[in-house]
Coordinates of N, CA and C (backbone and C1' of nucleotides) in Angstrom, one line a residue:
Chain O
M1 N 10.7 12.6 -18.6 CA 10.6 11.9 -18.3 C 9.4 10.2 -18.1
N2 N 10.4 9.4 -18.1 CA 9.1 8.5 -19.0 C 9.1 7.1 -18.3
Y3 N 7.6 6.6 -18.4 CA 7.5 4.6 -17.5 C 7.6 4.4 -18.3
W4 N 7.8 2.9 -17.5 CA 9.1 1.7 -17.8 C 7.7 0.2 -17.4
L5 N 7.8 -0.7 -17.7 CA 7.1 -2.1 -17.5 C 7.9 -3.1 -17.7
M6 N 8.8 -3.9 -16.5 CA 9.4 -4.3 -15.8 C 8.9 -5.8 -15.3
K7 N 9.6 -6.7 -16.3 CA 9.4 -7.9 -16.3 C 10.5 -8.6 -15.1
S8 N 10.1 -9.7 -14.6 CA 11.0 -10.8 -13.6 C 10.3 -12.0 -13.2
E9 N 10.4 -13.2 -13.2 CA 10.4 -14.1 -12.9 C 10.0 -14.0 -10.8
P10 N 9.0 -14.3 -10.3 CA 9.1 -14.3 -8.6 C 10.2 -15.0 -8.2
D11 N 10.4 -15.8 -8.7 CA 11.4 -17.2 -8.2 C 12.8 -17.2 -8.5
T12 N 13.4 -16.3 -9.0 CA 14.2 -15.2 -9.6 C 14.5 -14.1 -9.1
Y13 N 14.4 -13.8 -9.6 CA 13.8 -12.6 -8.3 C 12.7 -11.1 -7.8
A14 N 12.2 -11.2 -7.2 CA 10.8 -11.1 -7.0 C 11.1 -9.3 -6.3
I15 N 9.7 -8.6 -5.9 CA 10.2 -6.9 -5.9 C 10.8 -7.2 -4.6
D16 N 10.5 -8.4 -3.6 CA 10.5 -8.5 -2.4 C 12.4 -8.6 -2.2
D17 N 12.1 -9.5 -3.1 CA 14.3 -9.0 -3.6 C 14.7 -7.7 -3.4
L18 N 14.0 -6.7 -4.1 CA 14.7 -6.1 -4.2 C 14.1 -4.7 -3.3
E19 N 13.5 -5.1 -2.4 CA 13.1 -4.5 -1.7 C 14.2 -4.4 -0.2
K20 N 14.7 -6.0 -0.2 CA 15.4 -6.3 0.8 C 17.0 -5.8 0.7
Q21 N 17.0 -4.9 -0.7 CA 18.5 -4.6 -0.6 C 19.3 -3.6 0.1
P22 N 20.4 -3.5 0.8 CA 20.5 -2.5 0.4 C 20.4 -1.1 -0.1
R23 N 20.0 0.3 0.4 CA 19.4 1.5 0.0 C 18.2 0.9 -1.1
K24 N 17.1 -0.6 -0.5 CA 16.5 -0.7 -1.7 C 16.3 -1.0 -3.2
T25 N 17.9 -1.0 -2.8 CA 18.8 -0.1 -4.8 C 19.6 -1.8 -5.2
D26 N 18.5 -2.1 -6.8 CA 19.8 -3.1 -7.1 C 20.1 -2.9 -8.4
H27 N 21.0 -3.4 -8.5 CA 20.7 -2.6 -10.5 C 19.7 -4.2 -11.1
W28 N 19.9 -4.1 -12.9 CA 18.8 -5.0 -13.1 C 19.2 -5.5 -14.0
D29 N 19.5 -7.1 -13.9 CA 20.3 -7.7 -14.5 C 19.8 -8.4 -15.7
G30 N 21.2 -9.4 -16.1 CA 20.5 -10.3 -17.1 C 19.4 -10.2 -18.4
I31 N 19.0 -8.8 -18.9 CA 18.3 -8.4 -20.3 C 19.6 -8.8 -21.1
R32 N 18.1 -10.6 -22.3 CA 19.4 -10.5 -23.2 C 18.7 -10.5 -24.7
N33 N 18.3 -9.5 -25.0 CA 17.3 -9.2 -25.9 C 17.7 -7.1 -26.2
Y34 N 17.7 -7.4 -27.3 CA 18.2 -6.4 -28.3 C 17.1 -5.3 -27.7
Q35 N 16.2 -5.4 -27.5 CA 14.8 -4.8 -28.4 C 14.3 -4.1 -26.8
A36 N 14.8 -4.8 -25.3 CA 14.9 -5.1 -24.3 C 15.9 -4.0 -24.7
R37 N 16.6 -4.6 -24.4 CA 18.4 -3.6 -24.6 C 18.0 -2.0 -24.9
N38 N 17.8 -2.1 -26.5 CA 17.8 -0.7 -26.2 C 16.8 0.0 -25.9
F39 N 15.8 -0.3 -25.1 CA 15.3 1.1 -24.6 C 15.7 1.0 -23.1
M40 N 16.4 0.1 -22.4 CA 16.8 0.4 -21.7 C 18.1 1.5 -21.9
R41 N 19.4 0.8 -22.8 CA 20.1 2.1 -23.0 C 19.7 3.0 -23.3
D42 N 18.8 3.0 -24.3 CA 18.7 4.8 -25.6 C 18.0 5.8 -24.8
E43 N 17.0 5.2 -23.8 CA 15.8 5.9 -23.7 C 15.6 6.2 -21.8
M44 N 15.8 4.9 -21.2 CA 15.9 4.9 -20.1 C 16.7 5.9 -18.9
K45 N 16.3 6.9 -18.8 CA 16.2 8.5 -17.9 C 17.0 8.2 -16.5
K46 N 17.4 8.2 -15.5 CA 17.7 9.1 -14.2 C 15.5 9.9 -13.4
G47 N 15.0 8.6 -13.2 CA 14.2 9.0 -12.3 C 13.2 9.2 -13.1
D48 N 13.3 8.3 -14.2 CA 11.9 7.7 -15.1 C 11.2 6.5 -13.6
L49 N 10.3 6.5 -14.2 CA 9.3 5.5 -12.5 C 9.3 3.7 -14.1
A50 N 9.3 2.8 -12.4 CA 8.6 1.3 -13.2 C 8.1 1.0 -13.1
F51 N 7.2 0.0 -13.1 CA 5.7 -1.1 -13.0 C 7.2 -2.7 -12.1
F52 N 7.4 -3.0 -11.4 CA 7.9 -4.2 -11.6 C 6.9 -5.4 -12.3
Y53 N 6.8 -5.8 -13.0 CA 6.0 -6.9 -13.4 C 6.5 -8.7 -12.8
H54 N 6.1 -8.8 -12.1 CA 6.1 -10.5 -11.7 C 5.3 -12.1 -13.4
S55 N 6.5 -11.9 -13.7 CA 5.6 -12.7 -14.9 C 6.0 -14.5 -14.7
N56 N 5.7 -15.6 -15.4 CA 5.3 -16.8 -15.1 C 5.3 -17.5 -14.4
C57 N 4.8 -16.7 -12.7 CA 4.2 -17.4 -12.2 C 2.5 -18.1 -11.8
N58 N 2.3 -17.8 -10.7 CA 0.8 -18.3 -11.0 C -0.1 -17.5 -11.0
D59 N 0.1 -16.1 -10.4 CA -0.8 -14.9 -11.2 C -0.3 -14.0 -10.5
P60 N 0.4 -13.9 -12.1 CA 0.9 -13.0 -12.6 C 0.9 -11.9 -13.4
G61 N 1.6 -10.5 -13.0 CA 0.6 -9.1 -13.1 C 2.0 -8.0 -12.6
I62 N 1.6 -6.7 -12.0 CA 2.0 -5.8 -11.2 C 1.5 -6.0 -10.0
V63 N 3.0 -5.4 -9.9 CA 3.4 -6.1 -8.0 C 4.7 -4.2 -6.9
G64 N 4.1 -3.3 -8.1 CA 4.7 -2.2 -7.7 C 5.9 -1.5 -8.5
I65 N 6.3 -0.3 -7.1 CA 6.5 0.6 -7.8 C 8.4 0.8 -8.1
M66 N 9.0 1.3 -8.7 CA 10.4 1.4 -8.7 C 10.3 3.0 -9.9
E67 N 12.1 3.1 -9.1 CA 12.5 4.5 -10.1 C 13.6 4.0 -10.2
I68 N 14.4 4.7 -11.3 CA 15.6 4.4 -12.5 C 16.9 4.8 -11.2
V69 N 18.0 5.3 -11.1 CA 18.6 5.9 -9.8 C 20.1 5.8 -10.7
K70 N 20.5 4.5 -12.2 CA 21.2 5.2 -12.7 C 21.3 4.5 -13.8
E71 N 21.1 5.2 -14.6 CA 20.9 5.1 -16.1 C 21.8 4.3 -16.5
A72 N 22.1 3.2 -17.8 CA 22.7 1.9 -18.5 C 23.8 2.5 -18.8
Y73 N 24.4 1.2 -17.8 CA 26.2 0.9 -18.2 C 26.1 -0.4 -18.4
P74 N 27.8 -1.1 -18.2 CA 27.6 -2.2 -19.3 C 26.7 -3.2 -17.8
D75 N 26.3 -4.8 -18.8 CA 25.4 -5.4 -17.6 C 27.3 -6.1 -17.3
F76 N 28.1 -5.8 -16.1 CA 28.9 -7.6 -16.0 C 29.0 -8.8 -15.8
T77 N 27.1 -9.3 -15.5 CA 27.7 -10.2 -15.1 C 27.8 -11.6 -17.2
A78 N 27.4 -10.2 -17.9 CA 27.3 -11.3 -19.1 C 29.1 -11.7 -20.1
C79 N 30.1 -11.2 -18.7 CA 31.9 -11.1 -18.1 C 31.6 -12.7 -17.8
D80 N 30.8 -12.6 -17.4 CA 31.5 -13.9 -16.2 C 31.0 -15.2 -16.3
P81 N 32.4 -16.3 -15.9 CA 31.4 -16.9 -16.7 C 30.7 -18.2 -15.7
N82 N 30.9 -17.8 -14.5 CA 30.0 -18.7 -13.4 C 28.8 -17.2 -13.5
S83 N 28.1 -16.1 -14.1 CA 27.2 -16.6 -14.3 C 26.0 -17.3 -15.5
A84 N 25.1 -17.5 -14.8 CA 23.5 -17.8 -16.2 C 23.3 -16.7 -16.7
Y85 N 23.9 -15.8 -16.3 CA 23.5 -14.4 -17.7 C 25.5 -15.0 -18.7
F86 N 25.7 -15.1 -18.9 CA 28.2 -15.4 -19.1 C 27.1 -15.6 -20.3
D87 N 27.8 -14.4 -21.1 CA 27.3 -14.7 -22.9 C 28.9 -14.4 -23.6
P88 N 29.3 -16.2 -24.3 CA 31.0 -15.6 -24.2 C 31.0 -14.7 -25.8
K89 N 30.0 -14.6 -26.0 CA 30.2 -13.9 -27.4 C 29.7 -12.5 -27.4
S90 N 30.2 -11.3 -25.9 CA 30.3 -10.4 -26.2 C 31.6 -9.9 -25.7
D91 N 32.3 -8.8 -25.8 CA 33.8 -8.4 -25.8 C 33.5 -7.5 -24.3
A92 N 33.9 -7.6 -23.3 CA 34.6 -6.7 -22.3 C 34.5 -5.1 -23.1
N93 N 35.5 -5.2 -24.5 CA 36.1 -3.7 -24.6 C 35.6 -3.5 -25.2
N94 N 33.3 -3.8 -25.6 CA 32.3 -3.0 -27.2 C 31.2 -3.9 -26.1
P95 N 30.8 -3.4 -24.7 CA 29.8 -4.8 -24.7 C 28.4 -4.2 -25.3
R96 N 28.3 -5.5 -24.3 CA 26.7 -6.2 -26.0 C 25.3 -5.7 -25.0
W97 N 26.0 -6.4 -24.1 CA 24.3 -5.7 -22.4 C 24.6 -4.5 -21.4
Y98 N 23.6 -5.2 -22.0 CA 23.5 -2.5 -20.2 C 22.2 -2.9 -19.6
M99 N 22.6 -2.6 -18.8 CA 22.1 -2.4 -16.9 C 22.1 -1.7 -16.2
V100 N 20.7 -1.1 -15.9 CA 20.3 0.0 -15.0 C 20.1 -0.5 -13.7
D101 N 20.2 1.0 -12.6 CA 20.2 0.6 -11.0 C 18.0 1.2 -11.3
V102 N 17.9 -0.2 -9.8 CA 16.8 0.2 -10.2 C 16.7 0.6 -8.4
K103 N 15.8 1.1 -8.4 CA 15.0 1.6 -6.7 C 13.2 1.1 -6.3
F104 N 13.0 0.3 -5.5 CA 12.3 0.7 -5.1 C 11.0 1.3 -4.2
K105 N 10.0 2.0 -5.5 CA 9.2 2.8 -4.3 C 8.3 2.9 -3.6
C106 N 7.6 0.6 -3.8 CA 6.3 1.1 -3.8 C 5.8 -0.4 -3.8
R107 N 5.0 -1.3 -2.8 CA 4.6 -2.3 -3.2 C 2.4 -2.3 -3.3
F108 N 2.1 -3.1 -4.2 CA 0.6 -2.9 -4.1 C 0.4 -3.8 -3.1
D109 N -0.6 -2.9 -2.7 CA -1.6 -3.9 -1.5 C -2.2 -5.3 -2.2
K110 N -2.1 -5.0 -3.7 CA -2.8 -5.8 -3.8 C -2.3 -5.8 -5.7
T111 N -1.7 -7.8 -5.8 CA -1.3 -7.7 -7.1 C -2.5 -6.9 -8.0
V112 N -1.5 -5.9 -9.4 CA -2.4 -5.9 -10.6 C -2.7 -6.1 -11.2
T113 N -3.3 -8.0 -11.5 CA -3.8 -8.8 -12.5 C -3.2 -8.7 -14.2
L114 N -2.9 -9.9 -14.6 CA -2.7 -9.4 -16.1 C -4.1 -9.9 -16.3
K115 N -4.8 -10.8 -15.3 CA -6.4 -11.0 -16.0 C -7.0 -9.6 -16.1
E116 N -7.3 -8.9 -14.8 CA -7.7 -8.5 -14.6 C -6.9 -6.4 -15.3
L117 N -5.8 -6.3 -16.0 CA -5.8 -5.5 -17.1 C -5.5 -5.8 -19.0
K118 N -6.3 -7.5 -18.3 CA -7.5 -7.6 -20.2 C -8.6 -7.0 -19.7
Q119 N -8.8 -6.9 -18.6 CA -10.6 -6.3 -18.3 C -11.2 -5.4 -19.0
Y120 N -9.9 -4.0 -19.3 CA -9.8 -2.3 -20.2 C -9.5 -2.7 -20.8
S121 N -10.8 -1.5 -22.2 CA -10.4 -1.6 -23.1 C -9.3 0.4 -23.2
A122 N -9.3 0.7 -22.0 CA -8.2 1.7 -21.7 C -7.1 1.1 -21.9
L123 N -6.6 -0.4 -21.9 CA -5.4 -0.8 -22.3 C -5.6 -1.6 -23.4
E124 N -6.0 -2.0 -23.2 CA -6.6 -2.8 -25.3 C -5.1 -2.6 -25.8
S125 N -4.7 -1.4 -25.7 CA -3.6 -1.2 -27.1 C -1.9 -1.1 -26.3
M126 N -1.9 -1.8 -24.7 CA -1.0 -1.4 -24.3 C 0.4 -3.1 -24.4
R127 N 1.4 -2.3 -24.6 CA 2.1 -3.3 -25.5 C 1.6 -4.9 -24.8
L128 N 1.9 -4.7 -23.7 CA 2.3 -5.8 -22.6 C 1.3 -6.8 -23.2
L129 N -0.7 -6.4 -23.5 CA -1.3 -7.1 -23.8 C -1.3 -7.5 -25.5
Q130 N -0.5 -7.8 -26.1 CA -0.5 -7.5 -26.8 C -0.4 -9.5 -27.8
R131 N -0.7 -9.9 -28.1 CA -0.7 -10.8 -29.1 C 1.3 -11.3 -28.8
G132 N 1.1 -12.1 -28.3 CA 2.8 -12.4 -28.3 C 4.0 -12.6 -28.8
N133 N 3.2 -11.6 -27.1 CA 4.0 -10.4 -26.7 C 5.4 -10.9 -26.0
R134 N 6.8 -10.5 -25.8 CA 7.3 -11.3 -25.1 C 8.7 -10.8 -24.0
L135 N 8.0 -9.3 -24.5 CA 9.9 -8.0 -23.8 C 9.7 -7.5 -23.0
S136 N 10.7 -8.7 -22.1 CA 10.5 -8.5 -20.9 C 10.9 -6.8 -20.6
I137 N 10.9 -5.7 -21.5 CA 11.1 -4.5 -20.3 C 10.2 -3.6 -21.6
M138 N 9.5 -2.2 -21.4 CA 8.7 -1.4 -22.3 C 7.7 -0.9 -21.7
P139 N 7.9 0.5 -22.8 CA 7.7 1.7 -22.4 C 5.9 1.5 -22.0
V140 N 5.8 2.4 -21.4 CA 4.7 2.3 -20.4 C 3.7 3.6 -21.6
N141 N 2.5 4.2 -21.9 CA 2.6 5.6 -21.8 C 1.3 6.3 -21.2
T142 N 1.8 7.4 -20.9 CA 0.7 8.1 -19.2 C -0.4 7.5 -19.1
A143 N -1.5 7.8 -20.0 CA -2.4 7.6 -19.7 C -2.4 6.1 -18.6
E144 N -2.0 5.2 -20.2 CA -2.0 3.1 -19.2 C -1.6 4.0 -17.5
W145 N 0.0 3.7 -17.4 CA 0.1 4.5 -16.7 C -0.4 4.4 -14.7
R146 N -1.3 5.9 -15.3 CA -2.5 6.5 -14.3 C -4.0 5.1 -14.2
F147 N -4.1 4.8 -15.5 CA -5.3 4.3 -14.7 C -5.2 3.5 -14.8
I148 N -3.3 2.3 -14.6 CA -2.8 1.5 -13.7 C -3.4 2.1 -12.5
L149 N -2.3 2.6 -12.5 CA -1.9 2.7 -10.6 C -3.8 3.3 -10.2
S150 N -4.5 3.9 -10.4 CA -6.3 4.1 -10.2 C -6.4 2.4 -9.9
L151 N -5.9 1.8 -11.0 CA -6.4 1.0 -10.4 C -5.5 0.1 -9.3
A152 N -4.0 0.0 -8.9 CA -3.8 -1.1 -7.7 C -4.5 -0.2 -6.4
T153 N -5.1 2.0 -6.5 CA -5.4 2.7 -5.4 C -5.8 2.9 -4.7
G154 N -7.2 2.4 -5.5 CA -8.6 2.4 -5.9 C -8.5 4.2 -6.2
K155 N -8.2 4.5 -6.4 CA -8.9 6.0 -6.3 C -8.6 6.5 -7.8
Q156 N -9.5 7.2 -8.1 CA -9.2 7.6 -9.6 C -8.4 8.0 -10.3
P157 N -7.6 8.0 -11.8 CA -7.4 8.7 -12.3 C -7.2 10.2 -12.3
A158 N -6.1 11.1 -12.1 CA -5.5 12.6 -11.6 C -6.9 13.1 -13.1
Chain U
dG1 P 8.0 -31.2 -15.2 O5' 6.4 -30.9 -16.6 C5' 5.3 -32.1 -16.5 C4' 4.9 -31.8 -17.1 C3' 5.3 -31.7 -18.7 O3' 4.5 -31.9 -20.1 C1' 4.0 -29.4 -18.3
dC2 P 4.5 -32.6 -21.1 O5' 3.1 -31.5 -22.3 C5' 2.4 -31.0 -21.9 C4' 1.4 -30.4 -22.4 C3' 2.0 -29.5 -24.0 O3' 0.9 -30.2 -24.9 C1' 2.4 -28.8 -22.5
dC3 P 0.8 -29.9 -26.0 O5' 1.6 -28.9 -26.4 C5' 0.2 -28.0 -26.4 C4' 0.7 -26.2 -26.7 C3' 1.8 -26.8 -28.2 O3' 1.1 -25.7 -29.0 C1' 2.8 -25.1 -26.4
dA4 P 0.2 -25.0 -30.1 O5' -0.3 -24.2 -30.3 C5' 0.2 -22.9 -29.3 C4' 0.2 -21.5 -29.4 C3' 0.8 -20.9 -30.9 O3' 0.1 -19.8 -30.6 C1' 2.2 -20.9 -29.3
dA5 P 0.1 -19.0 -32.1 O5' 1.4 -17.4 -31.8 C5' 1.3 -16.6 -30.2 C4' 2.1 -16.1 -30.6 C3' 3.6 -16.1 -31.7 O3' 4.0 -14.4 -31.7 C1' 4.8 -17.5 -30.3
dC6 P 3.7 -12.9 -32.3 O5' 5.9 -13.3 -32.8 C5' 6.1 -13.0 -31.0 C4' 7.7 -13.5 -30.7 C3' 8.3 -12.7 -31.6 O3' 9.3 -12.5 -31.3 C1' 8.8 -15.4 -31.2
dG7 P 9.9 -11.1 -32.4 O5' 11.9 -11.8 -31.8 C5' 11.7 -12.1 -30.3 C4' 13.7 -12.5 -30.0 C3' 14.1 -11.5 -31.6 O3' 16.4 -12.1 -30.7 C1' 13.9 -14.5 -31.8
dT8 P 16.9 -11.9 -31.1 O5' 17.8 -12.6 -31.8 C5' 17.8 -14.0 -30.6 C4' 19.0 -14.8 -30.9 C3' 19.7 -14.5 -31.7 O3' 21.1 -15.2 -31.1 C1' 18.8 -16.4 -32.8
dT9 P 22.4 -14.8 -31.8 O5' 23.1 -16.2 -32.8 C5' 22.5 -17.6 -32.0 C4' 22.3 -18.6 -33.0 C3' 23.8 -18.3 -33.7 O3' 24.6 -20.1 -34.0 C1' 21.5 -19.2 -35.3
dG10 P 25.6 -20.3 -34.2 O5' 25.0 -20.7 -36.0 C5' 24.8 -21.7 -36.2 C4' 24.6 -22.2 -37.3 C3' 25.8 -22.6 -38.5 O3' 25.5 -22.6 -39.1 C1' 23.5 -20.9 -39.0
dG11 P 26.9 -23.5 -40.3 O5' 26.0 -24.6 -41.3 C5' 25.3 -25.6 -40.7 C4' 25.5 -25.6 -42.3 C3' 25.2 -25.4 -43.3 O3' 24.7 -26.7 -44.6 C1' 23.6 -23.1 -43.8
dC12 P 25.7 -26.5 -46.0 O5' 25.6 -26.1 -47.5 C5' 23.4 -25.4 -47.0 C4' 23.6 -24.5 -47.9 C3' 24.4 -24.2 -48.5 O3' 24.5 -25.1 -50.3 C1' 23.1 -22.9 -48.7
Chain N
dG1 P 21.2 -8.1 -47.0 O5' 20.5 -9.4 -48.2 C5' 19.5 -9.5 -49.0 C4' 18.6 -11.3 -49.4 C3' 17.9 -11.0 -47.5 O3' 16.9 -11.9 -48.6 C1' 19.8 -12.8 -47.8
dC2 P 14.6 -11.6 -48.2 O5' 14.7 -13.5 -48.0 C5' 15.3 -14.0 -49.3 C4' 15.5 -15.7 -49.2 C3' 14.7 -16.2 -48.0 O3' 14.0 -17.2 -48.4 C1' 16.8 -16.5 -47.1
dC3 P 12.3 -18.4 -48.0 O5' 13.2 -18.8 -47.3 C5' 13.6 -19.9 -47.6 C4' 13.6 -21.1 -45.9 C3' 12.6 -21.0 -45.6 O3' 13.4 -22.3 -44.7 C1' 14.8 -20.1 -44.2
dA4 P 11.9 -22.5 -44.7 O5' 12.4 -24.4 -44.1 C5' 12.8 -24.7 -44.6 C4' 14.4 -25.0 -43.3 C3' 13.3 -26.8 -42.2 O3' 14.4 -27.2 -41.2 C1' 15.1 -24.2 -41.6
dA5 P 14.1 -28.4 -41.6 O5' 15.4 -28.0 -39.2 C5' 16.4 -27.6 -39.8 C4' 16.9 -27.2 -37.9 C3' 16.0 -28.3 -37.0 O3' 17.3 -28.7 -36.1 C1' 16.0 -25.6 -36.9
dC6 P 17.3 -29.0 -35.6 O5' 16.7 -28.3 -33.9 C5' 18.9 -27.6 -33.7 C4' 18.2 -25.7 -33.2 C3' 17.7 -26.6 -31.2 O3' 19.0 -26.4 -30.5 C1' 16.7 -24.2 -32.5
dG7 P 18.6 -26.7 -28.9 O5' 18.4 -25.3 -28.2 C5' 18.9 -24.1 -28.5 C4' 17.8 -23.2 -28.0 C3' 17.4 -22.7 -26.9 O3' 17.8 -21.8 -25.6 C1' 16.2 -22.3 -28.4
dT8 P 17.4 -22.1 -24.3 O5' 16.3 -20.2 -24.7 C5' 17.3 -19.6 -25.1 C4' 15.6 -18.6 -24.8 C3' 14.7 -18.7 -23.6 O3' 14.9 -16.9 -22.8 C1' 13.3 -18.5 -24.8
dT9 P 14.5 -16.7 -21.8 O5' 13.3 -16.2 -21.7 C5' 12.6 -15.6 -22.7 C4' 10.7 -15.6 -22.3 C3' 10.5 -15.1 -22.0 O3' 9.1 -14.2 -21.9 C1' 9.3 -17.3 -22.4
dG10 P 9.0 -13.0 -20.8 O5' 7.5 -14.0 -20.3 C5' 6.5 -13.5 -21.6 C4' 5.3 -14.8 -21.2 C3' 4.7 -14.4 -19.4 O3' 3.9 -15.2 -19.6 C1' 5.4 -17.2 -19.9
dG11 P 2.4 -14.4 -18.3 O5' 1.1 -14.8 -18.6 C5' 1.2 -14.7 -20.0 C4' 0.2 -15.9 -20.1 C3' -0.9 -15.6 -19.8 O3' -2.3 -16.0 -20.5 C1' 0.1 -18.5 -20.2
dC12 P -3.2 -15.8 -19.6 O5' -3.6 -17.3 -19.0 C5' -4.1 -19.0 -20.3 C4' -3.9 -20.2 -20.8 C3' -4.4 -20.1 -18.8 O3' -5.3 -20.9 -19.2 C1' -2.0 -21.9 -19.2

DNA sequence: GCCAACGTTGGC
DNA sequence: GCCAACGTTGGC
């Protein structure tokens, strides 16, 4: 069981958009970064949990939790010339990009903001908080996961 | 909208 | 394989 953090720009796809899907499930498309892809393709397992992070917005931060319900399979938007994520260099027979399916689990009452995350020494080694970080999919360790959950719920970590 | 940081591309 | 140029991310 692994924990993750996955970023999305809410103007493009917010956590509410995921919740509105049938069965609250959708594919996580458009990942076009090799490191993020490798995490998704090689390490993400069914049943893993992920924080949903809103990036590039007024109040960036973690807004809720989703579950990985389908492991990596080729990202079909790479082969679709009408998609914003079309990649002419990707070969349908040897897919370059992958996606997973995620299911909405919960939305926090209050966003755990980036600003707030930066305040805690318990989180100072988090990948999200490292200088110049741009990864859109990254692992979160168990201690960090629990700590952030406690911030979201107001309860002490188990 | 600015811009620092980072990733990718492509000439050599 | 180096590295300059360019494109993208994402906080502010």
